[in-house]
Short mmCIF file of C-alpha atoms in Angstrom, two decimals:
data_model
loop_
_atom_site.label_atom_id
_atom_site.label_comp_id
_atom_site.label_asym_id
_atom_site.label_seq_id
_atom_site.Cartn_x
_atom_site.Cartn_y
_atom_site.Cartn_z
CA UNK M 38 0.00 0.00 0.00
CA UNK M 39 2.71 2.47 0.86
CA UNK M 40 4.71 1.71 -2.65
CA UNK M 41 1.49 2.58 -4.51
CA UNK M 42 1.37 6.07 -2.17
CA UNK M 43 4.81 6.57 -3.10
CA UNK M 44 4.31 5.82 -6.93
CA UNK M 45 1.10 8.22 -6.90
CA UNK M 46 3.15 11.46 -5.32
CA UNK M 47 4.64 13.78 -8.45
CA UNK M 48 8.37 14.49 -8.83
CA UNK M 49 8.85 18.38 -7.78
CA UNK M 50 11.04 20.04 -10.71
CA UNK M 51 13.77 22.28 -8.99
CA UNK M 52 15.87 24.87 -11.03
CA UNK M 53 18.45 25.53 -8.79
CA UNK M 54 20.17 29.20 -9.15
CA UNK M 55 23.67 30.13 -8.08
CA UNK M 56 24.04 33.99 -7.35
CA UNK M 57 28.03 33.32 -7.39
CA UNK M 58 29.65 32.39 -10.58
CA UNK M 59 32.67 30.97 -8.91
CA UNK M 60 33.40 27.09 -9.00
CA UNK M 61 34.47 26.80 -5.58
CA UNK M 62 31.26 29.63 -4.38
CA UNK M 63 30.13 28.02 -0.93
CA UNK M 64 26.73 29.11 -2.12
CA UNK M 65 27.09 26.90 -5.38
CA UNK M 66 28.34 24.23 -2.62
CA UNK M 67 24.86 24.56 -1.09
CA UNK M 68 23.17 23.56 -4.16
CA UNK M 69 25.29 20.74 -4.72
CA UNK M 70 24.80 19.37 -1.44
CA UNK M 71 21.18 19.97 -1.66
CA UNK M 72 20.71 17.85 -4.67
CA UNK M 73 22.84 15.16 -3.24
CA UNK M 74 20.35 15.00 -0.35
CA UNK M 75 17.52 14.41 -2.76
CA UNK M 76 19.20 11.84 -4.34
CA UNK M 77 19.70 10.23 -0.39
CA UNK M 78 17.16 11.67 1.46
CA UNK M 79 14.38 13.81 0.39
CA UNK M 80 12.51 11.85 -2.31
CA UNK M 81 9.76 13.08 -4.79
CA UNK M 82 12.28 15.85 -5.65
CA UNK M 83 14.62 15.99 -8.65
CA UNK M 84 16.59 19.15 -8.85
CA UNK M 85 18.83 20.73 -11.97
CA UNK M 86 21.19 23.21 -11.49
CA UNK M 87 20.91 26.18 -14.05
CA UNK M 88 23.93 27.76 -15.14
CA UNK M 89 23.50 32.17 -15.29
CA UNK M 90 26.74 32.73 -16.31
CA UNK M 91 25.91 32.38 -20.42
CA UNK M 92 23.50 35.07 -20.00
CA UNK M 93 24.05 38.28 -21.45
CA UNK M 94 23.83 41.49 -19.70
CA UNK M 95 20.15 42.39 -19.88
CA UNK M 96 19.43 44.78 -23.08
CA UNK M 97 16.31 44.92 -24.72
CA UNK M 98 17.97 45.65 -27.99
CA UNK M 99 18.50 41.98 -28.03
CA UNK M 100 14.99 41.47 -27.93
CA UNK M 101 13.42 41.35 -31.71
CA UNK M 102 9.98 40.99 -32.38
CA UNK M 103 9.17 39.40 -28.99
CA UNK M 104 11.86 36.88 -28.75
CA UNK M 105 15.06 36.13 -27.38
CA UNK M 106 18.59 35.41 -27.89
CA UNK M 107 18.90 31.57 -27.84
CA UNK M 108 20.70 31.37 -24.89
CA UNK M 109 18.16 33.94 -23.06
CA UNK M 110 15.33 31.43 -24.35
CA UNK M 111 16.54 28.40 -23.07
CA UNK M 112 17.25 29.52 -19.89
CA UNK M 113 13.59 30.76 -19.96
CA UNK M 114 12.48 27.84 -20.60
CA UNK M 115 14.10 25.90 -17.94
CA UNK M 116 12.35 27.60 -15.69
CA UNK M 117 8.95 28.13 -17.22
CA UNK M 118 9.13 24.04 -16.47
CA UNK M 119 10.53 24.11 -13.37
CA UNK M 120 7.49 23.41 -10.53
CA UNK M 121 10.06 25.60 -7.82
CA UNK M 122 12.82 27.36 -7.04
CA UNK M 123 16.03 26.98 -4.78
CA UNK M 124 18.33 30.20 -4.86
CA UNK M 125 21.73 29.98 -3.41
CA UNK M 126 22.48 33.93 -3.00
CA UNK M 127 25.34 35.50 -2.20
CA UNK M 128 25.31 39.04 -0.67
CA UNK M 129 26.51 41.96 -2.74
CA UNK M 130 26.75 45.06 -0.97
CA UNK M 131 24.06 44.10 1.20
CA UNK M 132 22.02 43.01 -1.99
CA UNK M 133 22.17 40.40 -4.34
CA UNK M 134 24.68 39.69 -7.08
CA UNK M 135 24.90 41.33 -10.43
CA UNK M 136 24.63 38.22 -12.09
CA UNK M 137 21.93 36.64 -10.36
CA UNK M 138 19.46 39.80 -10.33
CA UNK M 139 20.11 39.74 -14.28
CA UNK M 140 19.40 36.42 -14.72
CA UNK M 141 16.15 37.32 -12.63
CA UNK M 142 15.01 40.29 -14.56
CA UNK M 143 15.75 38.27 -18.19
CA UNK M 144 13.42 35.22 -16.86
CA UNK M 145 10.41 38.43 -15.56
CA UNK M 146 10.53 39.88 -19.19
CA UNK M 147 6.89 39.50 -20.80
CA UNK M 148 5.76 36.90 -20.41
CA UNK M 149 7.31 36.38 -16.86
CA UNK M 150 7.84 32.82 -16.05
CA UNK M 151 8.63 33.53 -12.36
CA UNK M 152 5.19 33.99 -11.60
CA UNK M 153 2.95 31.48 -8.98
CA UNK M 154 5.72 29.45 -8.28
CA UNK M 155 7.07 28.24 -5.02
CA UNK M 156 10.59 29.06 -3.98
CA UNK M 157 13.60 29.17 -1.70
CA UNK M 158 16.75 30.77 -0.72
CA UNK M 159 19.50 29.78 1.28
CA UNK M 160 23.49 31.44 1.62
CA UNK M 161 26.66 30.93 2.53
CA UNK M 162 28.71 34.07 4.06
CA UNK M 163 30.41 36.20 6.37
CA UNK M 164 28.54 38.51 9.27
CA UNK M 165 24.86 37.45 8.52
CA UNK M 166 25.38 34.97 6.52
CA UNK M 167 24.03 36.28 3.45
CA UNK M 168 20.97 37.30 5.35
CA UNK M 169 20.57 40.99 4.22
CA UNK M 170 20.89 39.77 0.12
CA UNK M 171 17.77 37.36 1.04
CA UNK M 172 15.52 39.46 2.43
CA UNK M 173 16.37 42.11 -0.87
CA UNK M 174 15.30 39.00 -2.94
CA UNK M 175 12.10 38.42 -0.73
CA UNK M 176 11.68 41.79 -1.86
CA UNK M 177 11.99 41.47 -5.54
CA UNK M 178 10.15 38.13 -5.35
CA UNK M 179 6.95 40.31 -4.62
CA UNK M 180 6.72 41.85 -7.76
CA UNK M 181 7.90 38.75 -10.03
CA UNK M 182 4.68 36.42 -7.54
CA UNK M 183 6.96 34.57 -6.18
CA UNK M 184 6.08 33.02 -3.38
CA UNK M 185 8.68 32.13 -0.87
CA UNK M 186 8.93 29.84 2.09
CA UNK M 187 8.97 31.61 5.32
CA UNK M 188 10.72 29.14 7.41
CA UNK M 189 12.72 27.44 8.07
CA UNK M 190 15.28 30.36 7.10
CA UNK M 191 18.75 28.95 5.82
CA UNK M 192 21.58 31.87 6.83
CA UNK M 193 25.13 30.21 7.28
CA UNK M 194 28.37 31.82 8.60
CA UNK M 195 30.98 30.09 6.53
CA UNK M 196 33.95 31.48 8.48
CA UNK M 197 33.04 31.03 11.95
CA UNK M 198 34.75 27.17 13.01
CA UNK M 199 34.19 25.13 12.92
CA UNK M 200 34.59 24.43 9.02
CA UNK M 201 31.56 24.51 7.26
CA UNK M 202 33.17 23.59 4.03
CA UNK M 203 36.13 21.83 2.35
CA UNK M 204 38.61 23.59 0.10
CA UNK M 205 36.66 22.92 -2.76
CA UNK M 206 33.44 24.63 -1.63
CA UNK M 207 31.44 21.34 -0.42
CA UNK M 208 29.78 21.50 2.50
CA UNK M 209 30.93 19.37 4.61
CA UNK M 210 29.43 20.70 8.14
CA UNK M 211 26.42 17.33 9.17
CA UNK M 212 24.27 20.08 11.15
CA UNK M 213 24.18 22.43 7.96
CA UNK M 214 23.29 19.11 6.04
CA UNK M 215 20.27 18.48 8.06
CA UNK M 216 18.94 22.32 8.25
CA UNK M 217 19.36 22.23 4.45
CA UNK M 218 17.11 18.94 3.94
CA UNK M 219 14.85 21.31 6.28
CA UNK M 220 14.26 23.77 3.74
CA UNK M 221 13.67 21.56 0.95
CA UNK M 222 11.35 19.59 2.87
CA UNK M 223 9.10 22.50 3.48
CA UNK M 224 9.82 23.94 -0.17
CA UNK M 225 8.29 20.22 -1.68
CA UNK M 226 5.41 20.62 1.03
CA UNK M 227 4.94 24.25 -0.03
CA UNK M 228 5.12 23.46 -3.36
CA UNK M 229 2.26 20.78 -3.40
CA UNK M 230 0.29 22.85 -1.15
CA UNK M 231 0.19 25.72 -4.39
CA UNK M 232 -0.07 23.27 -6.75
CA UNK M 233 -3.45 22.04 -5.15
CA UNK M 234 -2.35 19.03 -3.56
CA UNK M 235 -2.50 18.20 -0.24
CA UNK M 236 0.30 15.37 0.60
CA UNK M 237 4.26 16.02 1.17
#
C-alpha cells in the first residue's frame, strides 16, 4: 500500500540558481549538497542546477519581435518548467549579485515565467550569513509572484569554526546538512500545497 502512495506522489522540478559564478562559491556548494540530499534523502524531488553565467547582460535591444537570444530562451524555458525554485544567493553590498538579479530580470521579461511558483533561498557568508541579500530578494520576489517559504530560514556563517566547508566549496558541516534537507522539505510541502495538492 505504501509503494502505490509513493508511486502516486509527483516528482517536484527544482531549477536551482547560483548567485556566485565561482566554482568553488560556498553558495554553489549549497546547491550541490542539496541535490545530493535528494538523491539520499528527500525523495519526490529531482533538482537541476541552471547555469546564469551564459546570459548576457540584460538589453532589450536583443529582444526582436518578442523573442530572445537563444541562450536567453533556453534559460527561460528551464524555468517556465521548473514546478520551484532553490536560490543559493550570495550578498553583494548588502544586496544580491549582479549576475543573479540579471538572470532574474531576463526570466520576468513579458511573459514572466517567475510567476505562482514556489521558492527558496539559502546562503553561505560572512557577518549574517548572506541574510541581508535574502531578504532584498524576498523583496523582488513580490513583484515577479513569487512566493517564498517563510521558514525554516537557511543563513550560514561560513567562516566562523568550525569548518563549514572543504577547500573545494562542499559543504561538509552534518548540522548544515540536516537544516538544508529542512528547507527543501518544506519547499516540496509548499510546493504541493500551491499546486493544489495536499500530501508532502
Amino acid at each position: 500500500m505504501e509503494a502505490v502512495v509513493a508511486a502516486q506522489q509527483p516528482v517536484i522540478k527544482v531549477a536551482a540558481l547560483c548567485g556566485s559564478l565561482r566554482k568553488a562559491s560556498f553558495n554553489r556548494g549549497l546547491i550541490r549538497s542539496a541535490m545530493q540530499l535528494v538523491k539520499d534523502s528527500v525523495k519526490g524531488m529531482e533538482i537541476e542546477y541552471v547555469d546564469i553565467a551564459p546570459l548576457p547582460m540584460l538589453n532589450t535591444d536583443l529582444e526582436v519581435n518578442g523573442t530572445y537570444p537563444p541562450v536567453v530562451e533556453a534559460f527561460r524555458q528551464k524555468i517556465l518548467q521548473a514546478d520551484c525554485y532553490l536560490f543559493a544567493s550570495p550578498e553583494y553590498n548588502y544586496s544580491v549579485s549582479g549576475p543573479l538579479k540579471n538572470a532574474i530580470d531576463w526570466a520576468s521579461r513579458p511573459p514572466n515565467v517567475w510567476a505562482d511558483k514556489a521558492a527558496a533561498i539559502v546562503s553561505a557568508g560572512g557577518g549574517f550569513g548572506g541574510g541581508r541579500a535574502q531578504y532584498h530578494l524576498r523583496q523582488i520576489g513580490v513583484y515577479l509572484d513569487l512566493h517564498f517559504i517563510n521558514k525554516p530560514e537557511f543563513f550560514l556563517n561560513a567562516f566562523q569554526p568550525p569548518a563549514k566547508f572543504d577547500s573545494d566549496g562542499n559543504l561538509i558541516d552534518e548540522q548544515s546538512k540536516e537544516r538544508l534537507k529542512a528547507v527543501l522539505l518544506a519547499l516540496k510541502a509548499f510546493t504541493l500545497r500551491l499546486q493544489g495538492k495536499g500530501y508532502i
